[in-house]
Amino acid sequence: MRKIDGKTRTLGLIGNPVEHSLSPFIHNYIADKMDINTVYTTFKVEKDDVLTAVKGAYALNILGMNVTVPHKSAVIEALSDIEPLAKAIGAVNTLVRTKEGYKGYNTDILGLKRELDDEGICLKDEHIVILGAGGASRAIAFLCADEQAGEIIILNRTLEKAQDIADNVNNYYGKNIASAGTLDSYDTIMTDNKYIAIQTSSVGLYPNNNQAVIEDEEFYTKLKCAVDIIYNPLETQFMKLAKAKGVVAYNGLKMLMYQGISAYELWNDIKVSEELIKELYSCLERQFNE
Ligand code: ATR
């Protein structure tokens, strides 16, 4: 067990709720294994207290923070600097201490990028369909555009939210790359190309393990690859439906792990080894299999 002493640097997560987060496990595991003197804990912060909390964290010499729901956008006002893609998305999940204040990053998208790289999936020129139009969908749509995907379709129960993301992406990149539709309009919107599907809605999340945002089997015949950002359960109904049509499917556990690793690397200016990443991944997987 690592010793906490006068030189220990504090890291933490602000959000509400925070008690079920896996982030303390991820960051304290890496610190232990790499013998880096940091400790990571959670801070439950109410909506009206976000700016005060960040100011206080800086005054307390806290090395870095993660930010989760519902504060990922509100926190931006408290930053001294922001990474351009995080600014475009309008959501930050990692604060890195600098001389001027905290700089904001979005390691959720770095996490997805690293997961896709790991699985040998390159988004360039690909046809992508994103299911859901919440905060995660917005970040992923920007990532796809940034990686020069050929086409991005956002399907959502509420059309206006999908349209808003598509408009934002098209305006930001100055081209008509993204379009929107309702969930049942996939058939008319998706072309004959094979799509990479990224599932970002909350449908299928534990304990609703048997639900998928699109249950129509026909949809899955249009895919060449399916990625769910849900990791609990490890195999979602969306993944099962994709696999039933012979489509390779991945869960969101690597995305979660890599968003954490990317943040820890930024805070400590280090690189986590491939070996440690594999070890950490096995530990995380075991938590859900137990
Ligand atoms: P996050 O910020 O994590 O992406 P969110 O903003 O709560 O999460 O978004 C949840 C997504 O799941 C939304 O796209 C939501 O659809 P609506 O925009 O129509 O609300 C989608 N979702 C949640 N429950 C759903 C359901 N029963 N059927 C279809 N979509 C659903």
mmCIF file of C-alpha atoms and ligand atoms in Angstrom:
data_model
loop_
_atom_site.group_PDB
_atom_site.id
_atom_site.type_symbol
_atom_site.label_atom_id
_atom_site.label_comp_id
_atom_site.label_asym_id
_atom_site.label_seq_id
_atom_site.Cartn_x
_atom_site.Cartn_y
_atom_site.Cartn_z
ATOM 1 C CA MET A 1 0.000 0.000 0.000
ATOM 2 C CA ARG A 2 1.360 3.403 -1.009
ATOM 3 C CA LYS A 3 2.097 5.893 1.745
ATOM 4 C CA ILE A 4 0.231 9.210 1.738
ATOM 5 C CA ASP A 5 2.606 11.902 2.968
ATOM 6 C CA GLY A 6 3.239 15.644 2.799
ATOM 7 C CA LYS A 7 4.277 15.394 -0.848
ATOM 8 C CA THR A 8 1.182 13.519 -2.054
ATOM 9 C CA ARG A 9 -0.635 15.397 -4.829
ATOM 10 C CA THR A 10 -4.423 15.291 -4.850
ATOM 11 C CA LEU A 11 -6.539 14.477 -7.893
ATOM 12 C CA GLY A 12 -10.292 14.146 -7.963
ATOM 13 C CA LEU A 13 -13.585 13.908 -9.742
ATOM 14 C CA ILE A 14 -16.289 16.550 -9.481
ATOM 15 C CA GLY A 15 -19.824 15.632 -10.475
ATOM 16 C CA ASN A 16 -23.141 14.577 -9.019
ATOM 17 C CA PRO A 17 -23.537 11.696 -8.342
ATOM 18 C CA VAL A 18 -19.955 10.446 -8.018
ATOM 19 C CA GLU A 19 -20.114 7.558 -5.565
ATOM 20 C CA HIS A 20 -20.263 4.773 -8.183
ATOM 21 C CA SER A 21 -17.418 6.091 -10.326
ATOM 22 C CA LEU A 22 -14.648 3.709 -11.403
ATOM 23 C CA SER A 23 -12.207 6.602 -11.767
ATOM 24 C CA PRO A 24 -10.734 6.342 -8.237
ATOM 25 C CA PHE A 25 -9.908 2.695 -8.936
ATOM 26 C CA ILE A 26 -8.279 3.513 -12.308
ATOM 27 C CA HIS A 27 -6.154 6.431 -11.107
ATOM 28 C CA ASN A 28 -5.075 4.947 -7.794
ATOM 29 C CA TYR A 29 -4.211 1.665 -9.546
ATOM 30 C CA ILE A 30 -1.898 3.440 -12.013
ATOM 31 C CA ALA A 31 -0.338 5.516 -9.197
ATOM 32 C CA ASP A 32 0.359 2.340 -7.181
ATOM 33 C CA LYS A 33 1.848 0.435 -10.085
ATOM 34 C CA MET A 34 3.964 3.347 -11.342
ATOM 35 C CA ASP A 35 4.894 4.509 -7.841
ATOM 36 C CA ILE A 36 3.664 8.061 -8.459
ATOM 37 C CA ASN A 37 2.737 10.023 -5.356
ATOM 38 C CA THR A 38 -0.866 10.969 -6.171
ATOM 39 C CA VAL A 39 -4.182 10.165 -4.558
ATOM 40 C CA TYR A 40 -7.532 10.352 -6.374
ATOM 41 C CA THR A 41 -10.884 10.802 -4.708
ATOM 42 C CA THR A 42 -14.393 12.041 -5.537
ATOM 43 C CA PHE A 43 -16.047 15.382 -4.756
ATOM 44 C CA LYS A 44 -19.799 15.623 -4.967
ATOM 45 C CA VAL A 45 -20.484 19.170 -6.166
ATOM 46 C CA GLU A 46 -23.877 20.842 -6.530
ATOM 47 C CA LYS A 47 -24.760 22.737 -9.713
ATOM 48 C CA ASP A 48 -24.468 26.216 -8.215
ATOM 49 C CA ASP A 49 -21.081 25.455 -6.674
ATOM 50 C CA VAL A 50 -19.102 24.402 -9.776
ATOM 51 C CA LEU A 51 -17.167 27.649 -10.257
ATOM 52 C CA THR A 52 -16.376 27.989 -6.551
ATOM 53 C CA ALA A 53 -15.284 24.344 -6.448
ATOM 54 C CA VAL A 54 -12.808 24.794 -9.313
ATOM 55 C CA LYS A 55 -11.463 28.016 -7.827
ATOM 56 C CA GLY A 56 -11.079 26.298 -4.470
ATOM 57 C CA ALA A 57 -9.375 23.294 -6.026
ATOM 58 C CA TYR A 58 -6.827 25.574 -7.647
ATOM 59 C CA ALA A 59 -6.228 27.427 -4.385
ATOM 60 C CA LEU A 60 -5.716 24.068 -2.642
ATOM 61 C CA ASN A 61 -2.970 23.209 -5.160
ATOM 62 C CA ILE A 62 -4.939 20.257 -6.519
ATOM 63 C CA LEU A 63 -2.998 18.834 -9.454
ATOM 64 C CA GLY A 64 -5.910 17.930 -11.686
ATOM 65 C CA MET A 65 -9.595 17.159 -11.802
ATOM 66 C CA ASN A 66 -12.012 15.058 -13.772
ATOM 67 C CA VAL A 67 -15.466 16.438 -14.381
ATOM 68 C CA THR A 68 -18.542 14.333 -14.936
ATOM 69 C CA VAL A 69 -22.282 14.746 -15.399
ATOM 70 C CA PRO A 70 -23.868 17.285 -15.017
ATOM 71 C CA HIS A 71 -20.939 19.741 -14.913
ATOM 72 C CA LYS A 72 -19.029 19.079 -18.143
ATOM 73 C CA SER A 73 -20.254 22.267 -19.846
ATOM 74 C CA ALA A 74 -20.679 24.557 -16.830
ATOM 75 C CA VAL A 75 -17.056 24.044 -15.799
ATOM 76 C CA ILE A 76 -15.759 25.726 -18.981
ATOM 77 C CA GLU A 77 -16.369 29.177 -17.521
ATOM 78 C CA ALA A 78 -13.882 28.435 -14.740
ATOM 79 C CA LEU A 79 -10.959 27.577 -17.030
ATOM 80 C CA SER A 80 -7.929 29.655 -18.039
ATOM 81 C CA ASP A 81 -7.524 27.753 -21.302
ATOM 82 C CA ILE A 82 -9.277 25.022 -23.288
ATOM 83 C CA GLU A 83 -8.168 22.546 -25.921
ATOM 84 C CA PRO A 84 -9.797 23.569 -29.260
ATOM 85 C CA LEU A 85 -11.803 20.377 -29.906
ATOM 86 C CA ALA A 86 -13.144 20.365 -26.334
ATOM 87 C CA LYS A 87 -14.173 23.991 -26.902
ATOM 88 C CA ALA A 88 -15.978 23.105 -30.125
ATOM 89 C CA ILE A 89 -17.799 20.245 -28.412
ATOM 90 C CA GLY A 90 -18.610 22.454 -25.432
ATOM 91 C CA ALA A 91 -17.717 19.772 -22.880
ATOM 92 C CA VAL A 92 -14.665 19.205 -20.727
ATOM 93 C CA ASN A 93 -13.965 16.199 -18.527
ATOM 94 C CA THR A 94 -10.353 16.840 -17.503
ATOM 95 C CA LEU A 95 -8.733 19.883 -15.888
ATOM 96 C CA VAL A 96 -4.961 20.138 -16.016
ATOM 97 C CA ARG A 97 -3.204 22.549 -13.669
ATOM 98 C CA THR A 98 -1.101 25.265 -15.343
ATOM 99 C CA LYS A 99 0.510 28.457 -13.971
ATOM 100 C CA GLU A 100 -2.508 30.502 -15.073
ATOM 101 C CA GLY A 101 -5.285 28.191 -13.903
ATOM 102 C CA TYR A 102 -6.793 24.926 -15.168
ATOM 103 C CA LYS A 103 -6.712 24.013 -18.843
ATOM 104 C CA GLY A 104 -9.683 21.921 -20.021
ATOM 105 C CA TYR A 105 -9.504 18.791 -22.181
ATOM 106 C CA ASN A 106 -12.013 16.214 -23.351
ATOM 107 C CA THR A 107 -10.388 12.844 -22.742
ATOM 108 C CA ASP A 108 -13.713 11.064 -23.395
ATOM 109 C CA ILE A 109 -12.999 11.482 -27.082
ATOM 110 C CA LEU A 110 -9.304 10.688 -26.639
ATOM 111 C CA GLY A 111 -10.543 7.531 -24.900
ATOM 112 C CA LEU A 112 -12.780 6.503 -27.778
ATOM 113 C CA LYS A 113 -10.008 7.295 -30.278
ATOM 114 C CA ARG A 114 -7.575 5.082 -28.365
ATOM 115 C CA GLU A 115 -10.160 2.288 -28.118
ATOM 116 C CA LEU A 116 -10.756 2.431 -31.888
ATOM 117 C CA ASP A 117 -6.995 2.511 -32.565
ATOM 118 C CA ASP A 118 -6.593 -0.551 -30.339
ATOM 119 C CA GLU A 119 -9.234 -2.426 -32.307
ATOM 120 C CA GLY A 120 -7.717 -1.354 -35.627
ATOM 121 C CA ILE A 121 -10.696 0.857 -36.562
ATOM 122 C CA CYS A 122 -9.861 3.990 -38.550
ATOM 123 C CA LEU A 123 -12.693 6.520 -39.060
ATOM 124 C CA LYS A 124 -11.197 8.259 -42.103
ATOM 125 C CA ASP A 125 -13.578 8.115 -45.100
ATOM 126 C CA GLU A 126 -15.899 5.734 -43.200
ATOM 127 C CA HIS A 127 -19.689 5.930 -43.071
ATOM 128 C CA ILE A 128 -20.670 6.343 -39.427
ATOM 129 C CA VAL A 129 -24.057 6.106 -37.751
ATOM 130 C CA ILE A 130 -24.304 7.449 -34.204
ATOM 131 C CA LEU A 131 -27.308 6.387 -32.104
ATOM 132 C CA GLY A 132 -28.434 8.900 -29.470
ATOM 133 C CA ALA A 133 -27.962 12.659 -29.266
ATOM 134 C CA GLY A 134 -26.836 13.477 -25.733
ATOM 135 C CA GLY A 135 -23.472 14.801 -24.544
ATOM 136 C CA ALA A 136 -21.546 11.669 -25.544
ATOM 137 C CA SER A 137 -23.047 11.690 -29.033
ATOM 138 C CA ARG A 138 -22.024 15.322 -29.554
ATOM 139 C CA ALA A 139 -18.417 14.597 -28.561
ATOM 140 C CA ILE A 140 -18.274 11.508 -30.778
ATOM 141 C CA ALA A 141 -19.773 13.315 -33.779
ATOM 142 C CA PHE A 142 -17.005 15.926 -33.512
ATOM 143 C CA LEU A 143 -14.383 13.196 -33.180
ATOM 144 C CA CYS A 144 -15.689 11.518 -36.351
ATOM 145 C CA ALA A 145 -15.559 14.799 -38.264
ATOM 146 C CA ASP A 146 -12.099 15.541 -36.878
ATOM 147 C CA GLU A 147 -10.904 12.132 -38.049
ATOM 148 C CA GLN A 148 -12.295 12.961 -41.527
ATOM 149 C CA ALA A 149 -15.076 10.409 -41.634
ATOM 150 C CA GLY A 150 -16.834 10.304 -45.008
ATOM 151 C CA GLU A 151 -20.383 10.574 -43.626
ATOM 152 C CA ILE A 152 -21.928 10.960 -40.160
ATOM 153 C CA ILE A 153 -25.574 10.133 -39.513
ATOM 154 C CA ILE A 154 -27.025 10.869 -36.071
ATOM 155 C CA LEU A 155 -30.227 9.012 -35.214
ATOM 156 C CA ASN A 156 -32.212 9.882 -32.125
ATOM 157 C CA ARG A 157 -35.662 9.478 -30.574
ATOM 158 C CA THR A 158 -35.918 13.280 -30.480
ATOM 159 C CA LEU A 159 -35.025 14.522 -33.954
ATOM 160 C CA GLU A 160 -34.284 18.134 -32.905
ATOM 161 C CA LYS A 161 -31.395 17.071 -30.679
ATOM 162 C CA ALA A 162 -29.778 15.024 -33.448
ATOM 163 C CA GLN A 163 -30.299 17.873 -35.903
ATOM 164 C CA ASP A 164 -28.691 20.335 -33.514
ATOM 165 C CA ILE A 165 -25.533 18.198 -33.274
ATOM 166 C CA ALA A 166 -25.421 17.680 -37.057
ATOM 167 C CA ASP A 167 -25.783 21.452 -37.616
ATOM 168 C CA ASN A 168 -23.055 22.226 -35.074
ATOM 169 C CA VAL A 169 -20.646 19.765 -36.709
ATOM 170 C CA ASN A 170 -21.409 21.042 -40.229
ATOM 171 C CA ASN A 171 -20.966 24.667 -39.168
ATOM 172 C CA TYR A 172 -17.729 23.999 -37.321
ATOM 173 C CA TYR A 173 -16.112 22.049 -40.149
ATOM 174 C CA GLY A 174 -17.681 24.150 -42.901
ATOM 175 C CA LYS A 175 -18.984 21.167 -44.866
ATOM 176 C CA ASN A 176 -22.110 19.088 -45.095
ATOM 177 C CA ILE A 177 -20.785 15.935 -43.507
ATOM 178 C CA ALA A 178 -23.405 15.230 -40.806
ATOM 179 C CA SER A 179 -27.139 14.586 -41.086
ATOM 180 C CA ALA A 180 -29.877 13.663 -38.630
ATOM 181 C CA GLY A 181 -32.891 11.388 -38.432
ATOM 182 C CA THR A 182 -35.234 9.622 -36.072
ATOM 183 C CA LEU A 183 -34.416 6.069 -35.003
ATOM 184 C CA ASP A 184 -36.926 4.493 -37.357
ATOM 185 C CA SER A 185 -35.774 6.522 -40.360
ATOM 186 C CA TYR A 186 -32.468 4.630 -40.634
ATOM 187 C CA ASP A 187 -33.671 2.724 -43.662
ATOM 188 C CA THR A 188 -34.243 5.802 -45.764
ATOM 189 C CA ILE A 189 -31.174 7.706 -44.552
ATOM 190 C CA MET A 190 -28.494 5.010 -44.615
ATOM 191 C CA THR A 191 -27.136 4.224 -48.082
ATOM 192 C CA ASP A 192 -25.949 0.861 -49.405
ATOM 193 C CA ASN A 193 -22.563 1.379 -47.757
ATOM 194 C CA LYS A 194 -21.599 -0.614 -44.664
ATOM 195 C CA TYR A 195 -21.569 1.557 -41.555
ATOM 196 C CA ILE A 196 -19.623 1.773 -38.320
ATOM 197 C CA ALA A 197 -22.332 2.199 -35.644
ATOM 198 C CA ILE A 198 -21.566 3.943 -32.349
ATOM 199 C CA GLN A 199 -24.278 3.476 -29.709
ATOM 200 C CA THR A 200 -24.352 6.410 -27.268
ATOM 201 C CA SER A 201 -27.898 6.303 -25.871
ATOM 202 C CA SER A 202 -28.639 5.117 -22.361
ATOM 203 C CA VAL A 203 -30.833 2.278 -23.659
ATOM 204 C CA GLY A 204 -29.416 -1.113 -22.633
ATOM 205 C CA LEU A 205 -27.641 0.201 -19.565
ATOM 206 C CA TYR A 206 -27.844 -2.014 -16.460
ATOM 207 C CA PRO A 207 -30.428 -3.089 -15.255
ATOM 208 C CA ASN A 208 -32.209 -2.804 -18.645
ATOM 209 C CA ASN A 209 -29.851 -5.357 -20.178
ATOM 210 C CA ASN A 210 -32.373 -6.715 -22.678
ATOM 211 C CA GLN A 211 -33.146 -3.454 -24.436
ATOM 212 C CA ALA A 212 -31.527 -1.934 -27.524
ATOM 213 C CA VAL A 213 -32.223 1.495 -28.955
ATOM 214 C CA ILE A 214 -32.921 -0.129 -32.357
ATOM 215 C CA GLU A 215 -34.295 -3.661 -32.095
ATOM 216 C CA ASP A 216 -35.078 -4.073 -35.787
ATOM 217 C CA GLU A 217 -32.708 -6.829 -37.007
ATOM 218 C CA GLU A 218 -32.557 -5.296 -40.474
ATOM 219 C CA PHE A 219 -30.570 -2.334 -39.108
ATOM 220 C CA TYR A 220 -27.696 -4.597 -38.080
ATOM 221 C CA THR A 221 -27.289 -6.019 -41.581
ATOM 222 C CA LYS A 222 -26.162 -2.540 -42.661
ATOM 223 C CA LEU A 223 -23.188 -2.528 -40.284
ATOM 224 C CA LYS A 224 -19.584 -3.618 -40.537
ATOM 225 C CA CYS A 225 -18.706 -2.790 -36.960
ATOM 226 C CA ALA A 226 -20.657 -1.890 -33.802
ATOM 227 C CA VAL A 227 -19.329 0.045 -30.805
ATOM 228 C CA ASP A 228 -21.420 0.559 -27.682
ATOM 229 C CA ILE A 229 -20.129 3.109 -25.195
ATOM 230 C CA ILE A 230 -21.952 1.229 -22.419
ATOM 231 C CA TYR A 231 -19.726 -1.085 -20.332
ATOM 232 C CA ASN A 232 -22.289 -2.321 -17.816
ATOM 233 C CA PRO A 233 -23.309 -4.930 -18.955
ATOM 234 C CA LEU A 234 -20.098 -5.862 -20.795
ATOM 235 C CA GLU A 235 -22.198 -7.316 -23.614
ATOM 236 C CA THR A 236 -25.224 -5.161 -24.372
ATOM 237 C CA GLN A 237 -28.298 -6.148 -26.333
ATOM 238 C CA PHE A 238 -27.070 -3.813 -29.108
ATOM 239 C CA MET A 239 -23.843 -5.833 -29.277
ATOM 240 C CA LYS A 240 -25.755 -9.117 -29.247
ATOM 241 C CA LEU A 241 -27.999 -8.030 -32.129
ATOM 242 C CA ALA A 242 -24.937 -6.923 -34.121
ATOM 243 C CA LYS A 243 -23.080 -10.183 -33.453
ATOM 244 C CA ALA A 244 -26.140 -12.187 -34.502
ATOM 245 C CA LYS A 245 -25.667 -10.667 -37.966
ATOM 246 C CA GLY A 246 -21.951 -11.487 -37.985
ATOM 247 C CA VAL A 247 -20.912 -7.916 -37.130
ATOM 248 C CA VAL A 248 -17.922 -7.416 -34.833
ATOM 249 C CA ALA A 249 -18.983 -5.549 -31.660
ATOM 250 C CA TYR A 250 -17.149 -3.784 -28.827
ATOM 251 C CA ASN A 251 -18.272 -2.390 -25.472
ATOM 252 C CA GLY A 252 -17.240 0.901 -23.845
ATOM 253 C CA LEU A 253 -14.879 -0.411 -21.209
ATOM 254 C CA LYS A 254 -11.735 0.494 -23.146
ATOM 255 C CA MET A 255 -13.118 3.974 -23.801
ATOM 256 C CA LEU A 256 -13.670 4.432 -20.076
ATOM 257 C CA MET A 257 -10.208 3.103 -19.259
ATOM 258 C CA TYR A 258 -8.458 5.224 -21.880
ATOM 259 C CA GLN A 259 -10.226 8.436 -20.883
ATOM 260 C CA GLY A 260 -8.772 7.834 -17.426
ATOM 261 C CA ILE A 261 -5.315 6.907 -18.675
ATOM 262 C CA SER A 262 -5.222 9.957 -20.970
ATOM 263 C CA ALA A 263 -6.116 12.231 -18.039
ATOM 264 C CA TYR A 264 -3.510 10.652 -15.750
ATOM 265 C CA GLU A 265 -0.870 11.040 -18.466
ATOM 266 C CA LEU A 266 -1.744 14.725 -18.899
ATOM 267 C CA TRP A 267 -1.617 15.449 -15.157
ATOM 268 C CA ASN A 268 1.707 13.731 -14.567
ATOM 269 C CA ASP A 269 3.368 14.204 -17.956
ATOM 270 C CA ILE A 270 4.029 10.471 -18.252
ATOM 271 C CA LYS A 271 3.123 7.599 -20.563
ATOM 272 C CA VAL A 272 1.411 4.495 -19.178
ATOM 273 C CA SER A 273 3.043 1.339 -20.587
ATOM 274 C CA GLU A 274 1.191 -1.163 -22.788
ATOM 275 C CA GLU A 275 1.855 -3.820 -20.180
ATOM 276 C CA LEU A 276 0.213 -1.815 -17.400
ATOM 277 C CA ILE A 277 -2.712 -0.932 -19.676
ATOM 278 C CA LYS A 278 -3.361 -4.660 -20.282
ATOM 279 C CA GLU A 279 -3.160 -5.382 -16.552
ATOM 280 C CA LEU A 280 -5.554 -2.546 -15.713
ATOM 281 C CA TYR A 281 -8.002 -3.675 -18.393
ATOM 282 C CA SER A 282 -8.120 -7.212 -16.968
ATOM 283 C CA CYS A 283 -8.789 -5.810 -13.493
ATOM 284 C CA LEU A 284 -11.635 -3.634 -14.793
ATOM 285 C CA GLU A 285 -13.159 -6.535 -16.695
ATOM 286 C CA ARG A 286 -13.035 -8.706 -13.596
ATOM 287 C CA GLN A 287 -15.046 -6.099 -11.672
ATOM 288 C CA PHE A 288 -17.993 -6.692 -14.006
ATOM 289 C CA ASN A 289 -17.601 -10.430 -14.320
ATOM 290 C CA GLU A 290 -17.660 -11.050 -10.576
HETATM 291 P P1 ATR B 1 -25.153 11.462 -22.333
HETATM 292 O O1 ATR B 1 -24.917 12.898 -22.003
HETATM 293 O O2 ATR B 1 -24.447 10.501 -21.444
HETATM 294 O O3 ATR B 1 -24.896 11.159 -23.785
HETATM 295 P P2 ATR B 1 -28.020 11.969 -22.227
HETATM 296 O O4 ATR B 1 -27.767 13.381 -22.557
HETATM 297 O O5 ATR B 1 -28.876 11.645 -21.067
HETATM 298 O O6 ATR B 1 -26.686 11.145 -22.027
HETATM 299 O O7 ATR B 1 -28.618 11.273 -23.548
HETATM 300 C C1 ATR B 1 -29.277 10.065 -23.494
HETATM 301 C C2 ATR B 1 -29.615 9.631 -24.910
HETATM 302 O O8 ATR B 1 -30.322 8.396 -24.814
HETATM 303 C C3 ATR B 1 -30.521 10.591 -25.646
HETATM 304 O O9 ATR B 1 -30.192 10.556 -27.021
HETATM 305 C C4 ATR B 1 -31.915 9.978 -25.434
HETATM 306 O O10 ATR B 1 -32.856 10.277 -26.429
HETATM 307 P P3 ATR B 1 -33.705 11.673 -26.384
HETATM 308 O O11 ATR B 1 -32.755 12.737 -26.838
HETATM 309 O O12 ATR B 1 -34.836 11.459 -27.294
HETATM 310 O O13 ATR B 1 -34.133 11.845 -24.937
HETATM 311 C C5 ATR B 1 -31.572 8.520 -25.499
HETATM 312 N N1 ATR B 1 -32.601 7.707 -24.850
HETATM 313 C C6 ATR B 1 -32.805 7.561 -23.524
HETATM 314 N N2 ATR B 1 -33.840 6.715 -23.299
HETATM 315 C C7 ATR B 1 -34.308 6.335 -24.508
HETATM 316 C C8 ATR B 1 -35.345 5.452 -24.961
HETATM 317 N N3 ATR B 1 -36.125 4.796 -24.096
HETATM 318 N N4 ATR B 1 -35.510 5.285 -26.283
HETATM 319 C C9 ATR B 1 -34.722 5.926 -27.170
HETATM 320 N N5 ATR B 1 -33.717 6.766 -26.829
HETATM 321 C C10 ATR B 1 -33.513 6.973 -25.517
#
